[in-house]
């Protein structure tokens, strides 16, 4: 049967990708259908046909899979956040585990490594310590706050999200009322006009401090005192209110300049027994409890005896390296964002860590420079953004020839590509542990131990 766009065909869903899409087959051709589950029989509406596969959406469910659960969010399927809310969390973990294994064996062509079971979350709800909520206006002129739809920049009005703390919803509602009451303009991506762009909220989970940051297309806000009074009156957890200036016509959320209008310019969290200051622009892992498990695994992989020289590349605010600083002789962290490096240095001081040094530089330039100086680390930890490492970084790490490389990744596919490069240079992928930092979404974290052969 030749599939065509807009055909409606019966489809039995037999598998699921780690990104949350059900898969069925028609005459040997894979058909990907999001929001379905293995065991479903559906009528599929074909949306796009490629050479060997097709994409579809559900026209109607004929027989639902026993794997299905009732989604517990009104915005599910509308906003671009969760993809697994229609199946149980334990099933979701199995698909994520499989995704990591498939990426490493198929893309990375790796074998012989120890694949450990995924470390799941005790509570898959309310785990996010950070939300960036776009503010806009609908066609009727009503103020909307919520999340962008899947692959789009249309704001889905949504007053509750199960992924972040409930307080984030009440803070957002308070700001929305302040915008409405004072008729403050909101940003329009098409015209580039309007003041309020995003509401950005961060929580330090262990201390329960909250930072509220308004991303604005201007230098200041009207009725500032009223906003501060309302927010601090509604929650005594709010310790910092900040304006982030972003006048650029871009979909990059944050601008470079921050102005503190209430309290401190950071909040303070405790992670792995250490105290960390977090500024609006610094990267900080979004799932506190899972991060402690991830770092513990990374530390186990680093096999530190106390005499090592450890390099932490892509170190953010220094958290991974600092969590191991007491167990090494020397720590060097490298990160490209200046504010994060300032945080990392302050974090070392705050925790009385004296054997750490941090430099603000591009990882590949820094790594090249380090090889020129004949730097010889015993262990290198890398934790790059989703696109993975630059080939030159891998090259430079291998030239420094550490005994062990611990790779922390938030993208199994780019991880697999990079591990293959390390393999070519003689490193052996020994042990792999997926960690679910992002329950209900398509994302999964992985930590890998490589050793020099
Ligand atoms: N290890 C940290 C941060 C990991 S996120 C933690 O666990 O919290 C990845 C970090 O890489 C971010 O802080 C980002 O700013 C940084 N980064 C991105 N590109 C980089 C580059 N080319 N060179 C150095 N750091 C970079």
Short mmCIF file of C-alpha atoms and ligand atoms in Angstrom, two decimals:
data_model
loop_
_atom_site.label_atom_id
_atom_site.label_comp_id
_atom_site.label_asym_id
_atom_site.label_seq_id
_atom_site.Cartn_x
_atom_site.Cartn_y
_atom_site.Cartn_z
CA UNK A 1 0.00 0.00 0.00
CA UNK A 2 1.45 3.36 -1.01
CA UNK A 3 1.00 5.87 1.81
CA UNK A 4 0.04 9.41 0.93
CA UNK A 5 -0.39 12.58 2.93
CA UNK A 6 -3.86 12.86 4.51
CA UNK A 7 -4.59 9.12 4.24
CA UNK A 8 -6.44 7.74 7.25
CA UNK A 9 -5.15 4.24 7.97
CA UNK A 10 -5.51 1.69 10.78
CA UNK A 11 -2.25 1.40 12.71
CA UNK A 12 -1.10 -0.86 15.48
CA UNK A 13 1.48 0.80 17.72
CA UNK A 14 4.20 -1.71 18.57
CA UNK A 15 7.04 0.36 19.99
CA UNK A 16 7.98 3.79 21.25
CA UNK A 17 10.98 6.03 20.71
CA UNK A 18 12.92 7.42 23.66
CA UNK A 19 11.62 10.82 22.54
CA UNK A 20 8.06 9.73 23.27
CA UNK A 21 6.66 8.92 19.84
CA UNK A 22 4.73 5.70 19.24
CA UNK A 23 5.81 3.60 16.24
CA UNK A 24 3.76 1.32 14.02
CA UNK A 25 4.46 -0.27 10.64
CA UNK A 26 2.59 -0.28 7.37
CA UNK A 27 4.05 -2.61 4.75
CA UNK A 28 7.44 -2.45 6.43
CA UNK A 29 7.42 1.34 6.60
CA UNK A 30 7.80 2.84 10.09
CA UNK A 31 5.09 5.33 10.98
CA UNK A 32 5.85 7.67 13.89
CA UNK A 33 2.83 8.86 15.80
CA UNK A 34 3.32 11.02 18.92
CA UNK A 35 1.07 10.63 21.97
CA UNK A 36 0.36 6.97 21.30
CA UNK A 37 1.61 3.95 23.23
CA UNK A 38 2.64 0.38 22.36
CA UNK A 39 -0.50 -1.75 22.41
CA UNK A 40 -2.73 1.00 20.93
CA UNK A 41 -4.74 0.41 17.81
CA UNK A 42 -5.53 3.72 16.18
CA UNK A 43 -6.72 5.32 13.00
CA UNK A 44 -3.70 7.33 11.93
CA UNK A 45 -3.84 10.50 9.89
CA UNK A 46 -0.72 10.53 7.72
CA UNK A 47 0.99 13.94 7.82
CA UNK A 48 4.23 13.43 5.92
CA UNK A 49 5.72 10.57 3.91
CA UNK A 50 9.48 10.15 3.53
CA UNK A 51 11.37 7.40 1.68
CA UNK A 52 11.47 4.86 4.52
CA UNK A 53 9.23 6.31 7.17
CA UNK A 54 6.21 8.51 7.73
CA UNK A 55 4.75 10.81 10.37
CA UNK A 56 1.16 10.68 11.53
CA UNK A 57 -1.19 12.00 14.18
CA UNK A 58 -3.99 10.15 15.88
CA UNK A 59 -7.35 10.50 14.12
CA UNK A 60 -9.07 8.25 16.66
CA UNK A 61 -8.09 5.58 19.18
CA UNK A 62 -9.75 2.25 18.39
CA UNK A 63 -8.32 0.20 21.26
CA UNK A 64 -6.22 1.94 23.92
CA UNK A 65 -3.01 0.34 25.17
CA UNK A 66 -2.94 -1.01 28.74
CA UNK A 67 0.17 1.15 29.15
CA UNK A 68 -1.90 4.33 28.97
CA UNK A 69 -2.65 6.49 31.99
CA UNK A 70 -4.93 9.50 32.21
CA UNK A 71 -2.77 12.62 31.56
CA UNK A 72 -2.92 14.78 34.68
CA UNK A 73 -2.34 18.16 33.06
CA UNK A 74 -4.80 20.30 31.10
CA UNK A 75 -2.05 21.65 28.85
CA UNK A 76 -0.70 18.21 27.93
CA UNK A 77 -0.35 17.82 24.14
CA UNK A 78 -0.80 21.59 23.68
CA UNK A 79 2.40 22.94 25.21
CA UNK A 80 5.78 21.67 24.01
CA UNK A 81 6.89 20.38 27.42
CA UNK A 82 5.89 16.82 28.34
CA UNK A 83 5.67 13.89 25.92
CA UNK A 84 5.23 10.91 28.29
CA UNK A 85 2.31 12.01 30.46
CA UNK A 86 -0.06 9.51 28.81
CA UNK A 87 1.97 6.49 30.01
CA UNK A 88 3.23 5.51 33.44
CA UNK A 89 6.56 6.83 34.69
CA UNK A 90 8.02 3.32 35.02
CA UNK A 91 7.30 2.65 31.32
CA UNK A 92 8.82 6.02 30.38
CA UNK A 93 12.06 5.03 32.12
CA UNK A 94 12.30 1.84 30.05
CA UNK A 95 12.05 3.79 26.79
CA UNK A 96 14.67 6.29 27.93
CA UNK A 97 17.02 3.47 28.91
CA UNK A 98 16.55 1.91 25.46
CA UNK A 99 17.15 5.25 23.71
CA UNK A 100 20.54 5.59 25.39
CA UNK A 101 21.53 2.00 24.60
CA UNK A 102 20.40 2.35 20.96
CA UNK A 103 22.30 5.61 20.48
CA UNK A 104 25.54 4.18 21.86
CA UNK A 105 25.37 0.94 19.89
CA UNK A 106 23.93 2.26 16.62
CA UNK A 107 25.41 5.76 16.30
CA UNK A 108 28.50 5.21 18.47
CA UNK A 109 28.99 1.59 17.27
CA UNK A 110 30.11 0.81 20.81
CA UNK A 111 30.03 -2.58 22.45
CA UNK A 112 31.34 -4.29 25.53
CA UNK A 113 30.41 -1.51 27.93
CA UNK A 114 28.47 -1.96 31.17
CA UNK A 115 24.99 -0.52 30.75
CA UNK A 116 23.50 0.26 34.16
CA UNK A 117 19.79 0.73 34.81
CA UNK A 118 18.52 4.29 34.53
CA UNK A 119 18.35 6.20 37.83
CA UNK A 120 14.75 7.40 38.01
CA UNK A 121 13.22 10.20 40.05
CA UNK A 122 11.47 9.48 43.36
CA UNK A 123 8.87 12.11 42.48
CA UNK A 124 8.48 12.84 38.75
CA UNK A 125 6.44 16.02 39.43
CA UNK A 126 7.42 19.54 40.62
CA UNK A 127 11.13 18.85 40.15
CA UNK A 128 12.13 21.85 38.03
CA UNK A 129 13.87 24.59 39.98
CA UNK A 130 13.70 27.00 37.04
CA UNK A 131 10.99 28.17 34.63
CA UNK A 132 11.05 30.75 31.88
CA UNK A 133 7.47 31.71 31.15
CA UNK A 134 6.78 33.77 28.02
CA UNK A 135 4.30 36.65 28.32
CA UNK A 136 2.16 37.76 25.38
CA UNK A 137 -1.28 38.74 24.19
CA UNK A 138 -3.86 36.62 22.41
CA UNK A 139 -5.97 37.76 19.44
CA UNK A 140 -8.55 39.33 21.75
CA UNK A 141 -5.84 41.30 23.53
CA UNK A 142 -5.95 39.16 26.68
CA UNK A 143 -2.62 38.77 28.51
CA UNK A 144 -1.35 35.19 28.27
CA UNK A 145 1.43 33.46 30.22
CA UNK A 146 2.44 29.87 29.74
CA UNK A 147 4.67 27.86 27.45
CA UNK A 148 5.46 27.77 23.76
CA UNK A 149 3.60 25.16 21.73
CA UNK A 150 5.51 22.33 20.13
CA UNK A 151 7.97 23.66 17.52
CA UNK A 152 6.25 27.04 17.62
CA UNK A 153 6.40 30.46 19.17
CA UNK A 154 2.70 30.63 19.93
CA UNK A 155 2.16 30.97 23.68
CA UNK A 156 -0.18 28.36 25.11
CA UNK A 157 -1.96 30.08 28.00
CA UNK A 158 -1.36 27.83 30.96
CA UNK A 159 -1.69 28.78 34.59
CA UNK A 160 -0.35 25.54 36.07
CA UNK A 161 2.60 23.32 35.31
CA UNK A 162 3.24 20.06 37.14
CA UNK A 163 6.95 20.17 36.38
CA UNK A 164 7.75 23.18 38.58
CA UNK A 165 6.90 24.11 42.22
CA UNK A 166 3.29 25.23 42.76
CA UNK A 167 4.56 28.62 43.99
CA UNK A 168 5.81 29.41 40.50
CA UNK A 169 2.16 29.40 39.36
CA UNK A 170 1.04 31.82 42.07
CA UNK A 171 4.00 34.16 41.41
CA UNK A 172 3.19 34.15 37.69
CA UNK A 173 -0.48 34.88 38.44
CA UNK A 174 0.55 37.79 40.71
CA UNK A 175 2.73 39.32 37.98
CA UNK A 176 -0.04 38.82 35.42
CA UNK A 177 -2.50 40.72 37.65
CA UNK A 178 0.04 43.54 38.04
CA UNK A 179 0.46 43.72 34.24
CA UNK A 180 -3.31 43.78 33.68
CA UNK A 181 -4.11 46.29 36.43
CA UNK A 182 -1.47 48.76 35.29
CA UNK A 183 -1.97 48.11 31.57
CA UNK A 184 1.71 47.36 31.11
CA UNK A 185 2.60 46.37 27.57
CA UNK A 186 3.84 42.90 26.75
CA UNK A 187 6.33 41.92 24.09
CA UNK A 188 5.20 41.05 20.60
CA UNK A 189 7.75 38.95 18.70
CA UNK A 190 6.46 40.12 15.30
CA UNK A 191 6.62 43.86 15.93
CA UNK A 192 9.47 43.82 18.48
CA UNK A 193 7.38 46.20 20.63
CA UNK A 194 6.06 45.85 24.17
CA UNK A 195 7.85 45.71 27.53
CA UNK A 196 7.46 42.41 29.40
CA UNK A 197 8.99 39.42 27.60
CA UNK A 198 9.46 36.58 30.08
CA UNK A 199 8.86 35.77 33.72
CA UNK A 200 11.87 33.79 34.87
CA UNK A 201 11.70 32.11 38.29
CA UNK A 202 14.36 30.09 40.10
CA UNK A 203 14.16 28.19 43.35
CA UNK A 204 17.00 26.96 45.55
CA UNK A 205 15.43 23.70 46.60
CA UNK A 206 17.30 22.98 49.80
CA UNK A 207 17.02 26.52 51.22
CA UNK A 208 13.65 27.30 49.61
CA UNK A 209 14.84 30.71 48.41
CA UNK A 210 13.17 32.05 45.27
CA UNK A 211 14.47 34.48 42.64
CA UNK A 212 12.04 36.29 40.35
CA UNK A 213 13.46 37.82 37.22
CA UNK A 214 11.48 39.86 34.69
CA UNK A 215 12.97 39.90 31.21
CA UNK A 216 12.10 43.27 29.70
CA UNK A 217 12.44 45.07 26.41
CA UNK A 218 13.39 48.38 28.06
CA UNK A 219 15.46 49.86 30.83
CA UNK A 220 12.96 49.82 33.70
CA UNK A 221 9.38 49.00 34.66
CA UNK A 222 6.51 51.23 35.73
CA UNK A 223 4.93 50.60 39.15
CA UNK A 224 8.05 48.81 40.33
CA UNK A 225 7.39 49.37 44.04
CA UNK A 226 3.89 47.97 43.72
CA UNK A 227 5.24 44.82 42.07
CA UNK A 228 7.90 44.33 44.74
CA UNK A 229 5.31 44.83 47.49
CA UNK A 230 2.89 42.38 45.92
CA UNK A 231 5.50 39.69 45.33
CA UNK A 232 7.23 39.92 48.68
CA UNK A 233 3.85 40.18 50.39
CA UNK A 234 2.65 37.01 48.69
CA UNK A 235 5.68 34.87 49.61
CA UNK A 236 8.49 35.41 52.10
CA UNK A 237 10.57 32.92 50.14
CA UNK A 238 11.29 35.54 47.48
CA UNK A 239 14.80 36.76 48.28
CA UNK A 240 15.74 38.36 45.00
CA UNK A 241 13.88 40.31 42.29
CA UNK A 242 15.81 41.18 39.18
CA UNK A 243 15.22 42.91 35.86
CA UNK A 244 17.00 41.39 32.90
CA UNK A 245 17.35 43.80 30.00
CA UNK A 246 16.82 42.25 26.57
CA UNK A 247 16.17 44.80 23.80
CA UNK A 248 17.30 42.49 21.01
CA UNK A 249 14.90 41.22 18.35
CA UNK A 250 15.79 37.63 19.02
CA UNK A 251 14.23 34.53 20.49
CA UNK A 252 17.18 34.18 22.87
CA UNK A 253 15.39 34.64 26.18
CA UNK A 254 17.95 36.44 28.33
CA UNK A 255 19.83 39.66 27.71
CA UNK A 256 23.31 40.25 29.14
CA UNK A 257 22.45 42.98 31.68
CA UNK A 258 20.76 42.36 35.04
CA UNK A 259 19.54 44.99 37.52
CA UNK A 260 18.65 43.88 41.05
CA UNK A 261 15.56 45.75 42.28
CA UNK A 262 14.99 43.83 45.50
CA UNK A 263 17.19 41.71 47.79
CA UNK A 264 20.33 39.95 46.60
CA UNK A 265 21.61 39.45 43.06
CA UNK A 266 21.65 35.68 43.64
CA UNK A 267 20.03 32.92 45.66
CA UNK A 268 21.90 30.22 47.55
CA UNK A 269 21.34 26.48 47.35
CA UNK A 270 22.99 23.50 49.00
CA UNK A 271 24.08 20.68 46.72
CA UNK A 272 26.19 17.64 47.64
CA UNK A 273 26.84 19.22 51.05
CA UNK A 274 28.24 22.44 49.56
CA UNK A 275 26.71 25.88 49.39
CA UNK A 276 26.28 27.49 45.94
CA UNK A 277 25.33 31.02 44.87
CA UNK A 278 23.30 31.12 41.69
CA UNK A 279 22.89 34.21 39.50
CA UNK A 280 20.21 34.59 36.83
CA UNK A 281 22.66 34.04 33.97
CA UNK A 282 24.56 31.05 35.35
CA UNK A 283 23.73 27.51 34.41
CA UNK A 284 22.49 25.45 37.33
CA UNK A 285 21.12 21.92 37.00
CA UNK A 286 17.33 22.10 37.10
CA UNK A 287 16.60 18.95 39.11
CA UNK A 288 18.28 19.23 42.51
CA UNK A 289 17.78 15.69 43.85
CA UNK A 290 18.71 13.96 40.60
CA UNK A 291 21.78 16.19 40.26
CA UNK A 292 23.06 14.85 43.58
CA UNK A 293 22.67 11.31 42.23
CA UNK A 294 24.29 12.27 38.91
CA UNK A 295 27.29 13.94 40.59
CA UNK A 296 27.68 11.00 42.98
CA UNK A 297 27.89 8.68 39.97
CA UNK A 298 30.37 10.99 38.22
CA UNK A 299 32.48 11.02 41.40
CA UNK A 300 32.39 7.23 41.63
CA UNK A 301 33.53 7.05 37.98
CA UNK A 302 36.36 9.55 38.63
CA UNK A 303 37.82 7.08 41.20
CA UNK A 304 39.62 9.79 43.14
CA UNK A 305 42.26 9.00 45.73
CA UNK A 306 43.11 12.55 46.79
CA UNK A 307 46.20 12.99 44.62
CA UNK A 308 44.62 13.74 41.29
CA UNK A 309 44.66 16.80 39.09
CA UNK A 310 41.06 17.12 37.86
CA UNK A 311 39.85 19.27 34.96
CA UNK A 312 36.14 20.17 34.81
CA UNK A 313 35.38 21.38 31.27
CA UNK A 314 32.08 23.24 30.69
CA UNK A 315 31.94 23.73 34.45
CA UNK A 316 29.07 26.27 34.73
CA UNK A 317 29.07 27.61 38.31
CA UNK A 318 31.68 24.98 39.21
CA UNK A 319 29.29 22.56 40.85
CA UNK A 320 30.56 19.17 39.61
CA UNK A 321 34.24 19.88 40.14
CA UNK A 322 33.69 21.58 43.50
CA UNK A 323 31.67 18.59 44.70
CA UNK A 324 34.91 16.59 44.22
CA UNK A 325 37.43 19.24 45.29
CA UNK A 326 38.04 17.75 48.74
CA UNK A 327 38.99 14.47 47.03
CA UNK A 328 41.60 15.84 44.60
CA UNK A 329 44.91 17.64 44.78
CA UNK A 330 44.01 20.29 42.23
CA UNK A 331 40.89 21.30 40.33
CA UNK A 332 40.71 23.42 37.18
CA UNK A 333 37.32 24.51 35.81
CA UNK A 334 36.68 26.02 32.36
CA UNK A 335 33.49 27.79 31.30
CA UNK A 336 32.53 30.37 28.67
CA UNK A 337 30.00 32.50 30.62
CA UNK A 338 31.76 35.15 32.75
CA UNK A 339 29.01 35.33 35.42
CA UNK A 340 29.16 31.57 35.88
CA UNK A 341 32.94 31.77 36.42
CA UNK A 342 32.41 34.57 38.96
CA UNK A 343 29.92 32.27 40.72
CA UNK A 344 32.35 29.35 40.55
CA UNK A 345 35.15 31.40 42.16
CA UNK A 346 32.80 32.72 44.85
CA UNK A 347 31.49 29.20 45.42
CA UNK A 348 35.01 27.88 46.00
CA UNK A 349 35.68 30.65 48.56
CA UNK A 350 32.33 30.16 50.24
CA UNK A 351 33.08 26.48 50.79
CA UNK A 352 36.65 27.14 51.86
CA UNK A 353 38.04 25.28 48.84
CA UNK A 354 41.57 26.46 48.12
CA UNK A 355 42.77 23.99 45.51
CA UNK A 356 40.45 25.19 42.73
CA UNK A 357 41.12 27.51 39.82
CA UNK A 358 38.58 28.66 37.24
CA UNK A 359 39.11 30.18 33.85
CA UNK A 360 36.62 31.86 31.56
CA UNK A 361 37.26 30.58 28.05
CA UNK A 362 35.90 28.57 25.19
CA UNK A 363 36.49 24.90 26.00
CA UNK A 364 38.27 24.11 22.75
CA UNK A 365 40.61 27.13 22.94
CA UNK A 366 41.34 26.42 26.60
CA UNK A 367 41.95 22.74 25.94
CA UNK A 368 44.36 23.57 23.09
CA UNK A 369 46.18 26.05 25.31
CA UNK A 370 46.46 23.45 28.07
CA UNK A 371 48.04 20.92 25.72
CA UNK A 372 50.60 23.56 24.64
CA UNK A 373 51.55 24.02 28.29
CA UNK A 374 51.95 20.28 28.60
CA UNK A 375 49.17 20.07 31.19
CA UNK A 376 48.70 16.52 32.45
CA UNK A 377 45.38 15.98 34.23
CA UNK A 378 44.64 12.58 35.76
CA UNK A 379 40.90 12.86 35.22
CA UNK A 380 38.85 15.11 32.91
CA UNK A 381 35.12 15.66 33.36
CA UNK A 382 33.18 17.09 30.44
CA UNK A 383 29.60 18.30 30.58
CA UNK A 384 28.91 20.11 27.30
CA UNK A 385 25.60 21.56 26.06
CA UNK A 386 23.31 19.43 23.89
CA UNK A 387 25.34 19.81 20.71
CA UNK A 388 28.18 17.91 22.40
CA UNK A 389 31.91 18.56 22.25
CA UNK A 390 33.80 20.23 19.52
CA UNK A 391 36.15 17.72 17.78
CA UNK A 392 39.09 19.92 18.77
CA UNK A 393 38.15 19.54 22.47
CA UNK A 394 38.21 15.75 22.16
CA UNK A 395 41.51 15.92 20.29
CA UNK A 396 43.05 18.14 22.99
CA UNK A 397 41.76 15.97 25.85
CA UNK A 398 43.27 12.88 24.25
CA UNK A 399 46.58 14.71 23.79
CA UNK A 400 46.59 15.46 27.54
CA UNK A 401 45.99 11.71 27.99
CA UNK A 402 44.11 11.58 31.31
CA UNK A 403 43.64 8.09 32.76
CA UNK A 404 39.90 8.60 32.93
CA UNK A 405 37.37 10.80 31.16
CA UNK A 406 33.92 11.18 32.70
CA UNK A 407 31.40 12.44 30.14
CA UNK A 408 28.13 13.92 31.44
CA UNK A 409 25.68 14.46 28.59
CA UNK A 410 22.12 15.70 28.12
CA UNK A 411 21.89 14.33 24.57
CA UNK A 412 22.49 10.60 23.99
CA UNK A 413 22.91 11.02 20.22
CA UNK A 414 25.68 13.65 20.30
CA UNK A 415 27.21 11.71 23.21
CA UNK A 416 27.36 8.58 21.04
CA UNK A 417 29.01 10.52 18.20
CA UNK A 418 31.62 11.92 20.61
CA UNK A 419 32.30 8.56 22.30
CA UNK A 420 33.06 7.12 18.86
CA UNK A 421 35.74 9.83 18.42
CA UNK A 422 37.21 9.03 21.83
CA UNK A 423 37.22 5.33 20.86
CA UNK A 424 39.21 6.14 17.70
CA UNK A 425 41.78 7.85 19.92
CA UNK A 426 42.15 4.77 22.13
CA UNK A 427 39.67 5.44 24.96
CA UNK A 428 37.42 2.61 26.09
CA UNK A 429 33.83 3.26 27.09
CA UNK A 430 33.57 1.19 30.26
CA UNK A 431 30.45 2.09 32.15
CA UNK A 432 27.25 3.96 31.26
CA UNK A 433 24.49 5.20 33.57
CA UNK A 434 21.43 7.09 32.33
CA UNK A 435 19.93 9.48 34.91
CA UNK A 436 16.43 10.82 34.49
CA UNK A 437 16.80 14.51 35.26
CA UNK A 438 13.74 15.49 33.23
CA UNK A 439 10.77 13.17 33.94
CA UNK A 440 7.77 13.35 31.59
CA UNK A 441 9.79 15.15 28.90
CA UNK A 442 11.80 13.66 26.06
CA UNK A 443 15.13 14.55 27.67
CA UNK A 444 17.51 12.20 29.45
CA UNK A 445 20.94 12.66 31.01
CA UNK A 446 23.78 10.12 30.78
CA UNK A 447 27.06 9.75 32.64
CA UNK A 448 29.84 7.70 31.08
CA UNK A 449 33.22 6.46 32.27
CA UNK A 450 35.98 6.13 29.69
CA UNK A 451 39.48 4.99 30.44
CA UNK A 452 42.69 5.11 28.44
CA UNK A 453 43.56 1.75 27.00
N1 LIG B 1 28.87 21.29 34.61
C1 LIG B 1 27.92 22.32 34.90
C2 LIG B 1 27.32 22.98 33.67
C3 LIG B 1 26.91 22.10 32.54
S1 LIG B 1 25.94 22.88 31.28
C4 LIG B 1 26.84 21.80 35.82
O1 LIG B 1 26.73 20.59 36.05
O2 LIG B 1 26.08 22.62 36.34
C5 LIG B 1 27.07 23.24 30.04
C6 LIG B 1 27.90 24.48 30.33
O3 LIG B 1 28.77 24.65 29.21
C7 LIG B 1 27.12 25.78 30.47
O4 LIG B 1 27.47 26.41 31.67
C8 LIG B 1 27.58 26.60 29.25
O5 LIG B 1 27.63 28.00 29.51
C9 LIG B 1 28.95 26.04 28.98
N2 LIG B 1 29.45 26.19 27.61
C10 LIG B 1 28.76 26.17 26.45
N3 LIG B 1 29.59 26.27 25.40
C11 LIG B 1 30.85 26.35 25.90
C12 LIG B 1 32.13 26.46 25.31
N4 LIG B 1 32.29 26.51 23.98
N5 LIG B 1 33.21 26.51 26.11
C13 LIG B 1 33.07 26.45 27.47
N6 LIG B 1 31.86 26.35 28.09
C14 LIG B 1 30.78 26.31 27.32
#
